mmCIF file of the C-alpha atoms, coordinates in Angstrom:
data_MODEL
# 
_entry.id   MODEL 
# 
loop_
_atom_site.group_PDB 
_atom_site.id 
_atom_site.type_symbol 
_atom_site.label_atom_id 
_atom_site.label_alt_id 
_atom_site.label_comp_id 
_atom_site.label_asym_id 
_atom_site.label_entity_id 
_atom_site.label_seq_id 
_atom_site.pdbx_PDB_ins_code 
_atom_site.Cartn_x 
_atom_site.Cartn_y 
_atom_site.Cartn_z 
_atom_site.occupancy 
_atom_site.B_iso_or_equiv 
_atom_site.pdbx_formal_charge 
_atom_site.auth_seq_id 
_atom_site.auth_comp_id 
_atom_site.auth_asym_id 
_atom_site.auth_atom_id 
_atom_site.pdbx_PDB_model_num 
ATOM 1   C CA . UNK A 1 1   ? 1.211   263.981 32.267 1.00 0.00 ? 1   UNK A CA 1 
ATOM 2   C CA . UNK A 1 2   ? 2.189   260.435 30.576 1.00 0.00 ? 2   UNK A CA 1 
ATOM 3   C CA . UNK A 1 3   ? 4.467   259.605 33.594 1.00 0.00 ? 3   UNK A CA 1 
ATOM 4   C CA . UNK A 1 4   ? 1.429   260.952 35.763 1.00 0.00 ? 4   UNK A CA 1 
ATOM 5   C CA . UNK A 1 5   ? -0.992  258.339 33.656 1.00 0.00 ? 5   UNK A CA 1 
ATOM 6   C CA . UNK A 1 6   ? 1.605   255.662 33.925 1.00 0.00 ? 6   UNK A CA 1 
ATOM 7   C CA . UNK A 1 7   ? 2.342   256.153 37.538 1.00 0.00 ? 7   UNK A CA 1 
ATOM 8   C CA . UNK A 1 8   ? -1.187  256.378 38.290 1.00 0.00 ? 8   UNK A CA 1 
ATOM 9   C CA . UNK A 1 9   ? -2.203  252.882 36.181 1.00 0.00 ? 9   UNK A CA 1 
ATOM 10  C CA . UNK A 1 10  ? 1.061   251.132 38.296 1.00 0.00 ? 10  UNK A CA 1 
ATOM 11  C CA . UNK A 1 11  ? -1.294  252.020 41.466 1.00 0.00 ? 11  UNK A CA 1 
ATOM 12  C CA . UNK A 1 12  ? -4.387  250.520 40.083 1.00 0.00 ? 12  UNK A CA 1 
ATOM 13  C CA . UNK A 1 13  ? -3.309  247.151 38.885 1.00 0.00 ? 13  UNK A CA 1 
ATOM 14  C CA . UNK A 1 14  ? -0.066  247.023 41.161 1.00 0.00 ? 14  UNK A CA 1 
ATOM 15  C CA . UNK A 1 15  ? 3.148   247.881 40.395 1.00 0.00 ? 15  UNK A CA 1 
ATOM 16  C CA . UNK A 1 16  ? 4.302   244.627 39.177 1.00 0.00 ? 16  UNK A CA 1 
ATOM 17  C CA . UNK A 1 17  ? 1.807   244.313 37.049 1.00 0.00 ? 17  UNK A CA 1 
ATOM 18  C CA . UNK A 1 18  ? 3.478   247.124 34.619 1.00 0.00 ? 18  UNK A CA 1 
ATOM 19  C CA . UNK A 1 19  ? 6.643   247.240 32.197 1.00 0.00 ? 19  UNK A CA 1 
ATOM 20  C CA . UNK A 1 20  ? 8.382   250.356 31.419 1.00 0.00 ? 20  UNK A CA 1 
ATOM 21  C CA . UNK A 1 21  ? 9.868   249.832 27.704 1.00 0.00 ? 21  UNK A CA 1 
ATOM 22  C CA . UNK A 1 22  ? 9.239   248.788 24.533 1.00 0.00 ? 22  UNK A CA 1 
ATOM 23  C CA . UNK A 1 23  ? 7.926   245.980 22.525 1.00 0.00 ? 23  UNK A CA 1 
ATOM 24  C CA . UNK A 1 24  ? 9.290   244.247 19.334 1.00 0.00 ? 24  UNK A CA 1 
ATOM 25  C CA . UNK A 1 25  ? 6.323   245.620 18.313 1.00 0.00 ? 25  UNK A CA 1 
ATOM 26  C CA . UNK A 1 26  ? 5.599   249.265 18.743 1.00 0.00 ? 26  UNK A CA 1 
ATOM 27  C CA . UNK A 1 27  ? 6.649   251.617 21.164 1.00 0.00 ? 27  UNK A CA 1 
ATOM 28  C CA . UNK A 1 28  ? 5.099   252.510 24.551 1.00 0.00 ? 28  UNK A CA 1 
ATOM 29  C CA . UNK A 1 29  ? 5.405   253.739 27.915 1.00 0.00 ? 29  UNK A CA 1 
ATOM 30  C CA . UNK A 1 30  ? 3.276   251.452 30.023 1.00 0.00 ? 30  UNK A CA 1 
ATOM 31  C CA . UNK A 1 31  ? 2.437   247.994 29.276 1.00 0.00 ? 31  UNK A CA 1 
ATOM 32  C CA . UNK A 1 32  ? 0.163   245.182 31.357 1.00 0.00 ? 32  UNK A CA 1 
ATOM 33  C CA . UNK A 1 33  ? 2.448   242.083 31.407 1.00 0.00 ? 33  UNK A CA 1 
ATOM 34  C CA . UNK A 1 34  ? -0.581  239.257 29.887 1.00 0.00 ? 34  UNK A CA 1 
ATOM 35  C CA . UNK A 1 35  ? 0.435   236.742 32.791 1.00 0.00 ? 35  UNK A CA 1 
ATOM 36  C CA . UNK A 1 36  ? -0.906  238.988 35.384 1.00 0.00 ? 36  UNK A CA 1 
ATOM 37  C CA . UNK A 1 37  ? -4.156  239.542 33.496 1.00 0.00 ? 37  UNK A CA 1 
ATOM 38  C CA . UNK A 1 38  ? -7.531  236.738 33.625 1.00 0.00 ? 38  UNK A CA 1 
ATOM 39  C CA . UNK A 1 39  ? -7.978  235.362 30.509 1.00 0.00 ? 39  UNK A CA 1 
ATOM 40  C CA . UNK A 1 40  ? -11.984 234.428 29.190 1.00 0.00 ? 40  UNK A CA 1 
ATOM 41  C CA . UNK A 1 41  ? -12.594 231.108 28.324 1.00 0.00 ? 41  UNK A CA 1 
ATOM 42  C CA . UNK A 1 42  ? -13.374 230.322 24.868 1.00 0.00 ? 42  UNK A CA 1 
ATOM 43  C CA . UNK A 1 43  ? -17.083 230.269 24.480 1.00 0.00 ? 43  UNK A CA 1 
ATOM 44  C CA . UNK A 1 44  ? -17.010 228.212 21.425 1.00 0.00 ? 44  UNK A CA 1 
ATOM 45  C CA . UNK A 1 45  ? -14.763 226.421 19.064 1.00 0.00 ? 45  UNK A CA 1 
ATOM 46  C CA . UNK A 1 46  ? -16.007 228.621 16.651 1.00 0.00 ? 46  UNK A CA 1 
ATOM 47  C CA . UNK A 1 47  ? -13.974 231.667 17.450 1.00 0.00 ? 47  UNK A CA 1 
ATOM 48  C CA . UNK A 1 48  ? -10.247 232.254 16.555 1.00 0.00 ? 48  UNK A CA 1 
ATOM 49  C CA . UNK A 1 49  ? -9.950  234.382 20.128 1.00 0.00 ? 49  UNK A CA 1 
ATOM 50  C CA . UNK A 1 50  ? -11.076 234.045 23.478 1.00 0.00 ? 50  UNK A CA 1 
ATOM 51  C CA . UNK A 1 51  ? -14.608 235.481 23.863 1.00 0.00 ? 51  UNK A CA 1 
ATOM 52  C CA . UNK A 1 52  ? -15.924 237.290 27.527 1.00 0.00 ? 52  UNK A CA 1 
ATOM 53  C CA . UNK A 1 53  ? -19.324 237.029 28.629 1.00 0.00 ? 53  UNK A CA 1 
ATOM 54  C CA . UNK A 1 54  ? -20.538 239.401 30.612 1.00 0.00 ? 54  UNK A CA 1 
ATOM 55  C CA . UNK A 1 55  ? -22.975 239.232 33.347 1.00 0.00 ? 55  UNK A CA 1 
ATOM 56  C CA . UNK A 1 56  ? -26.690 241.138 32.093 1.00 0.00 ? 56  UNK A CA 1 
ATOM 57  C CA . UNK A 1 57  ? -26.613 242.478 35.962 1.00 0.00 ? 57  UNK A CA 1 
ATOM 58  C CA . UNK A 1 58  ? -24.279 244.234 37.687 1.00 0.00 ? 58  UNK A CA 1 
ATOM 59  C CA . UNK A 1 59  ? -23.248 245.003 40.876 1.00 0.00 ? 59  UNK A CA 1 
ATOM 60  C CA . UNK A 1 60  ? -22.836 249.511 40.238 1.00 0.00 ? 60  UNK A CA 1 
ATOM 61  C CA . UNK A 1 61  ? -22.277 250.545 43.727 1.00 0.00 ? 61  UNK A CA 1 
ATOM 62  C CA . UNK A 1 62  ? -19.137 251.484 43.408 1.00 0.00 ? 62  UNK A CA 1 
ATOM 63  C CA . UNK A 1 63  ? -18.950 251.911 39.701 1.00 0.00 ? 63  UNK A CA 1 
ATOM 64  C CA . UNK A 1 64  ? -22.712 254.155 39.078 1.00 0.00 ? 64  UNK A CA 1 
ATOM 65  C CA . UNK A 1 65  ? -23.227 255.151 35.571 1.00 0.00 ? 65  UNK A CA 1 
ATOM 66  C CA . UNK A 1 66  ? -19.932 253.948 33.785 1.00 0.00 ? 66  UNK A CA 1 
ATOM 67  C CA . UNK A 1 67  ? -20.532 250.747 34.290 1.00 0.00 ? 67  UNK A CA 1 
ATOM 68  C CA . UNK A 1 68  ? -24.230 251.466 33.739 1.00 0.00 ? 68  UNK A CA 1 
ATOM 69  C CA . UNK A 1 69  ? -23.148 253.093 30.186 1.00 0.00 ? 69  UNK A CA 1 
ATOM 70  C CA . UNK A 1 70  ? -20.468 250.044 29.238 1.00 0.00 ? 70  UNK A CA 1 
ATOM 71  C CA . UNK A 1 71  ? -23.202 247.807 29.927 1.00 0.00 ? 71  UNK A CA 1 
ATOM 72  C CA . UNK A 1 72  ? -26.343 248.985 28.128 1.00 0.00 ? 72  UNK A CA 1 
ATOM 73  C CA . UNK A 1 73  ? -24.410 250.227 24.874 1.00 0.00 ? 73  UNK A CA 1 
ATOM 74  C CA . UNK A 1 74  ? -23.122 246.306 24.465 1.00 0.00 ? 74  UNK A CA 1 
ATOM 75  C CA . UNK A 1 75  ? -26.131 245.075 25.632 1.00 0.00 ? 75  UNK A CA 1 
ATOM 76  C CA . UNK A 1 76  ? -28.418 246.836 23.394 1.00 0.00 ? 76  UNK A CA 1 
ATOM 77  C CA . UNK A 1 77  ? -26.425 246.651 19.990 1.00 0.00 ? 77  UNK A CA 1 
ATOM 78  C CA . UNK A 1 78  ? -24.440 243.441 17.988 1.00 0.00 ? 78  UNK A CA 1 
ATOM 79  C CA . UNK A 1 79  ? -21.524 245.178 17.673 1.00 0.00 ? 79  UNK A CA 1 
ATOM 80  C CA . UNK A 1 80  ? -20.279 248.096 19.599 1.00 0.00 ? 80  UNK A CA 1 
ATOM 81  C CA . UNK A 1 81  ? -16.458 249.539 19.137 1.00 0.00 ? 81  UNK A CA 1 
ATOM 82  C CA . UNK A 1 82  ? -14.952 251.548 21.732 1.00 0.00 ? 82  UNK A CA 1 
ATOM 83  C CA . UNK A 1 83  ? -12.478 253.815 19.543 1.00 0.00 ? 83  UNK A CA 1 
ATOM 84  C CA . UNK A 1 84  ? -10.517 257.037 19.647 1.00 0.00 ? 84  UNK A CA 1 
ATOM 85  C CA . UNK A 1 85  ? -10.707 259.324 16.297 1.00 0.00 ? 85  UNK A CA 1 
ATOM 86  C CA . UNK A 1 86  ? -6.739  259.488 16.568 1.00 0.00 ? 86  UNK A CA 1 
ATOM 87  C CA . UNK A 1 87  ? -5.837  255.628 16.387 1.00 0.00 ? 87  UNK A CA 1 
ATOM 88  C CA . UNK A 1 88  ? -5.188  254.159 13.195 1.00 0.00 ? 88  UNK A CA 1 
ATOM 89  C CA . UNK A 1 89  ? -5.931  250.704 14.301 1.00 0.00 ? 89  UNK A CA 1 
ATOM 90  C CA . UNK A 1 90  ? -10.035 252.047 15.228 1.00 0.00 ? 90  UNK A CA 1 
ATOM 91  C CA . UNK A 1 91  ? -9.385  253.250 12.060 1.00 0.00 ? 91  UNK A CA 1 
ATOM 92  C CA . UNK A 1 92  ? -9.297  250.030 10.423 1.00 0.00 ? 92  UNK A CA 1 
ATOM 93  C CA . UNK A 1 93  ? -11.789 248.194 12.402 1.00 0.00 ? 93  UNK A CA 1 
ATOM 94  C CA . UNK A 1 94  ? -14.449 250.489 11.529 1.00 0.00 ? 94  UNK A CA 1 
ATOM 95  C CA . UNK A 1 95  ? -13.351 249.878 7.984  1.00 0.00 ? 95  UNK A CA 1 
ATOM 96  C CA . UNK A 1 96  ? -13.789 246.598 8.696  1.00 0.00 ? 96  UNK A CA 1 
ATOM 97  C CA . UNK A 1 97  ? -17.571 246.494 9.524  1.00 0.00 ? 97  UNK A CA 1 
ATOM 98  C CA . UNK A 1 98  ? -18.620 248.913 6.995  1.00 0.00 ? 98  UNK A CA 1 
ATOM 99  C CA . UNK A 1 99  ? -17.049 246.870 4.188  1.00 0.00 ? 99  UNK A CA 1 
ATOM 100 C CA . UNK A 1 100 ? -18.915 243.960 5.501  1.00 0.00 ? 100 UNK A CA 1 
ATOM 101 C CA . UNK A 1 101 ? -21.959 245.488 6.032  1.00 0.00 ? 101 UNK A CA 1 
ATOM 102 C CA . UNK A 1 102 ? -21.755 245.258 9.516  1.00 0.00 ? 102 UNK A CA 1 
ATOM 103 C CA . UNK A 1 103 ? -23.772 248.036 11.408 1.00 0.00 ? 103 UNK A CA 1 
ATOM 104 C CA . UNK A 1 104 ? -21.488 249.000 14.525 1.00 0.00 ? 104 UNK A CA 1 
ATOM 105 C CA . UNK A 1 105 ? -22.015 251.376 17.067 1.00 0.00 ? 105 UNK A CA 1 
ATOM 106 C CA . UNK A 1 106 ? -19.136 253.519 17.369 1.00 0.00 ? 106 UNK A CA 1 
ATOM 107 C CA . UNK A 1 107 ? -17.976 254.988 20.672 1.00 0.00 ? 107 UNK A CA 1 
ATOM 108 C CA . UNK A 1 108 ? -15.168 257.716 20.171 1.00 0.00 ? 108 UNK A CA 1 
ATOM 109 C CA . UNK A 1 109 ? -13.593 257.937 23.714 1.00 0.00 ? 109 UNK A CA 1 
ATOM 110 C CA . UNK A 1 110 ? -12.171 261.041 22.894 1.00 0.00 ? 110 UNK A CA 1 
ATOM 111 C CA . UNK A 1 111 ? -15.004 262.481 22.254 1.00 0.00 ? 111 UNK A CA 1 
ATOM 112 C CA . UNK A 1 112 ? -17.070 261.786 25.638 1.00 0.00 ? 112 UNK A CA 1 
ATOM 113 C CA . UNK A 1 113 ? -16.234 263.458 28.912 1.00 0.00 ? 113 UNK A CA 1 
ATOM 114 C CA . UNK A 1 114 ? -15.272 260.698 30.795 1.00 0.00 ? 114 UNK A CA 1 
ATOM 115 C CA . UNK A 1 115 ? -13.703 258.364 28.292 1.00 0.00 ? 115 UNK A CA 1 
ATOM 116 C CA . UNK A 1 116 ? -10.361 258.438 28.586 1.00 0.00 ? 116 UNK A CA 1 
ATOM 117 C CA . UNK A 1 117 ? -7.828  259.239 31.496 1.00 0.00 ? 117 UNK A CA 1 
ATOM 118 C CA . UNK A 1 118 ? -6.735  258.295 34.609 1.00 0.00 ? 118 UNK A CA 1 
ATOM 119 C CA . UNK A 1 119 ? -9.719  258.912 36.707 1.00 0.00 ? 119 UNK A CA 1 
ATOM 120 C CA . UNK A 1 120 ? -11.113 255.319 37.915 1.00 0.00 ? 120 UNK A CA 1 
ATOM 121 C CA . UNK A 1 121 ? -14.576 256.151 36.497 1.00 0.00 ? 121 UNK A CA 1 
ATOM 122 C CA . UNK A 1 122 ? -13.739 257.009 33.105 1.00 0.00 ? 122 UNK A CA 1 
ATOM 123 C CA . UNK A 1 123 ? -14.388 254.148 30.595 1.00 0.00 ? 123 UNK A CA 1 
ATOM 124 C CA . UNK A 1 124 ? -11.032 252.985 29.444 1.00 0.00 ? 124 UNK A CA 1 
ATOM 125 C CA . UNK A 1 125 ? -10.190 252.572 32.990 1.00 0.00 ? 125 UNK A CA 1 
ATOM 126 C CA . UNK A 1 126 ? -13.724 250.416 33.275 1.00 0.00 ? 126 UNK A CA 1 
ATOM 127 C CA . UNK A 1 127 ? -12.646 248.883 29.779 1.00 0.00 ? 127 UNK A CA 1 
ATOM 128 C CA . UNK A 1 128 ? -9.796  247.758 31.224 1.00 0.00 ? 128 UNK A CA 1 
ATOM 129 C CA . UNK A 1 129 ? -11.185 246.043 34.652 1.00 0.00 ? 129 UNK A CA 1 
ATOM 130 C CA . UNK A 1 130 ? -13.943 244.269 33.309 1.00 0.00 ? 130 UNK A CA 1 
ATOM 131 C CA . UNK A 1 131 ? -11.879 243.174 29.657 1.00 0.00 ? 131 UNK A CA 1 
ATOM 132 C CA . UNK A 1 132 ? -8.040  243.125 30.804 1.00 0.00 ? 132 UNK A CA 1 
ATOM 133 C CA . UNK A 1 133 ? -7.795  244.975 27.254 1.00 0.00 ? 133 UNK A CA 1 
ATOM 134 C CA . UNK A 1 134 ? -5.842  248.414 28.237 1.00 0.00 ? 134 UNK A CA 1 
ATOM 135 C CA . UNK A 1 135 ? -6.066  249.550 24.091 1.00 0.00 ? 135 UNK A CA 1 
ATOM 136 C CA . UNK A 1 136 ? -8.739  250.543 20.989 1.00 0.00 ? 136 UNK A CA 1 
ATOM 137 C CA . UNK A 1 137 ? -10.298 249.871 19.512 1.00 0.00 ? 137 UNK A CA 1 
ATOM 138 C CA . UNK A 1 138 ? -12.308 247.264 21.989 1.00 0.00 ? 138 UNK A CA 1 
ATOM 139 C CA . UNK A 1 139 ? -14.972 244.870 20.320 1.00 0.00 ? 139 UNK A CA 1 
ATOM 140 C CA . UNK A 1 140 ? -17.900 243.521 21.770 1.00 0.00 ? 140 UNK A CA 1 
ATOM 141 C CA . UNK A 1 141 ? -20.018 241.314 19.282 1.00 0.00 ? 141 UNK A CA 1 
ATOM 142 C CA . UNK A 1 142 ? -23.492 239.954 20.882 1.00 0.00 ? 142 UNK A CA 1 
ATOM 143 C CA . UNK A 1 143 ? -22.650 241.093 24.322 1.00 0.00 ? 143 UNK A CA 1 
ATOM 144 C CA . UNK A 1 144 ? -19.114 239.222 24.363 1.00 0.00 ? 144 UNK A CA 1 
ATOM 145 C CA . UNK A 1 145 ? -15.871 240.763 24.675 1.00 0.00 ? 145 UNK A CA 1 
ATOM 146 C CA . UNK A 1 146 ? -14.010 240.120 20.688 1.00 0.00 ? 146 UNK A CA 1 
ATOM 147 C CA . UNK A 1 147 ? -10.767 241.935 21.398 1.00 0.00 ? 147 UNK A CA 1 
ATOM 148 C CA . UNK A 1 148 ? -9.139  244.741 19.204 1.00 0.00 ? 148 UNK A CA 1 
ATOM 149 C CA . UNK A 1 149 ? -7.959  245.124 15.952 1.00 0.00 ? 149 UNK A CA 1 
ATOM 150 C CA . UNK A 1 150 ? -6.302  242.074 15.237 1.00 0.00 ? 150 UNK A CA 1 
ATOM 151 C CA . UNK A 1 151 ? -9.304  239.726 16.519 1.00 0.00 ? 151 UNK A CA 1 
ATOM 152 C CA . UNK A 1 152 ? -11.425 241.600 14.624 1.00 0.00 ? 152 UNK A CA 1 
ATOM 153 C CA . UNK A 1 153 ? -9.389  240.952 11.091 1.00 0.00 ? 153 UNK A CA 1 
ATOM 154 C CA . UNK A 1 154 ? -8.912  237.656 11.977 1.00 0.00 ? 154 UNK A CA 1 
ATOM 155 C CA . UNK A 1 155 ? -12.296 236.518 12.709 1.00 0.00 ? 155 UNK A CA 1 
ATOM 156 C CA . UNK A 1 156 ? -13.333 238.373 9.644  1.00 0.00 ? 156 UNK A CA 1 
ATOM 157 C CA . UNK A 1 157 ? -10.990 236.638 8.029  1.00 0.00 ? 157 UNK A CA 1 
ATOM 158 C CA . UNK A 1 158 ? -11.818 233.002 9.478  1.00 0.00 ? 158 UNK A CA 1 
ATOM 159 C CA . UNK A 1 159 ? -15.232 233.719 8.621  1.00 0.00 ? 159 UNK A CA 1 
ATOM 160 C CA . UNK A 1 160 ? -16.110 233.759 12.755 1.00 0.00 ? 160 UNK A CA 1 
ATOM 161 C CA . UNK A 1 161 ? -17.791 236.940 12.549 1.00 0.00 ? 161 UNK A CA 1 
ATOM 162 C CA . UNK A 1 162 ? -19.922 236.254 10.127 1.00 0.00 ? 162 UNK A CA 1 
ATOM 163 C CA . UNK A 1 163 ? -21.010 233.175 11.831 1.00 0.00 ? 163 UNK A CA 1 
ATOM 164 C CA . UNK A 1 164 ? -21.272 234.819 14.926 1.00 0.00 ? 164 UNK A CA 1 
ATOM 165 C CA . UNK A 1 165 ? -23.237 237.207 13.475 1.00 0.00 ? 165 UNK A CA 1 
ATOM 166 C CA . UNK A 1 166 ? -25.447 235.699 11.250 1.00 0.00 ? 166 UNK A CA 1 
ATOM 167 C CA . UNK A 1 167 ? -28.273 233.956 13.413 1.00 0.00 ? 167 UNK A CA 1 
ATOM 168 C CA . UNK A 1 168 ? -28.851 237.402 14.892 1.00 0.00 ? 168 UNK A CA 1 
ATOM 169 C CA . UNK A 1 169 ? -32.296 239.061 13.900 1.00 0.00 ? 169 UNK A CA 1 
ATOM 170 C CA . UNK A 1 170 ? -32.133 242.257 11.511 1.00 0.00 ? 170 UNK A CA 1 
ATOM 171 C CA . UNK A 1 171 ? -28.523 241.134 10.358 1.00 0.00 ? 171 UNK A CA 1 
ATOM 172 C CA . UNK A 1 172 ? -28.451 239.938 7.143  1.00 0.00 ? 172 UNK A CA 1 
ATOM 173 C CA . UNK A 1 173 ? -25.122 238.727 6.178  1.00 0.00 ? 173 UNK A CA 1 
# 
């Protein structure tokens, strides 16, 4: 089944997009090589990472109600975080946001029928198209794409999500 998944991914974003291996790192099977993938613009000087924004329409056609869903859970709450109840790293970013105070909405992938997999509806494979971010957790703060774990702790730790953050209504920070 992995070599089905990897095989599979290799046909969606081409196959020389992919790298069979490992990193320094951690170990994996498939991994997107970061040239091939867009990169966001910084939307402010205030953020340690690139932030996404994402169009409030979109074009669903092809895409129907995963899109749809993507769309109106980080359109309709500060902070959404698209986790699995396995990975340590989702782990530790919802750690994060409770020990600041942060409310997050918290959407377990392996817990929702079309979350994770293959199929080109399911909402890591969405995730990935519309972020270039192929891991969890994935953090959306105020309707822009954050990153994972790592952008998380370090704009916690720069103080960037607080500032983000704090001009928002109902967040008190």
């Amino acid at each position: 089944p992995v070599l089905f998944i990897a095989m599979f991914a290799c046909f969606l974003m081409g196959a020389s997009a992919f790298q069979i291996g490992s990193s320094s790192s951690r170990p994996h099977i498939a991994t997107i090589s970061s040239s091939q993938l867009p990169r966001a613009p910084s939307s402010s000087s205030l953020y340690s990472t690139p932030m996404k924004d994402f169009p409030a329409a979109v074009d669903t056609e092809s895409d129907g109600s995963t899109t749809d869903f993507i769309f109106s859970e980080i359109s309709t709450n500060d902070v959404v975080v698209f986790s699995a109840t396995y990975c340590p790293h989702c782990v530790q970013t919802k750690q994060l946001f409770e020990r600041m105070g942060i409310p997050a909405k918290i959407i377990n992938l392996d817990k929702i029928s079309n979350g994770l997999g293959p199929a080109k509806d399911s909402v890591a494979v969405k995730l990935l198209e519309l972020t270039g971010q192929r891991t969890v957790p994935n953090v959306f703060v105020l309707g822009k794409h954050l990153g994972g774990n790592d952008e998380a702790q370090d704009a916690a730790r720069s103080g960037a999500l607080k500032q983000m953050l704090s001009n928002t209504n109902g967040l008190a920070l």
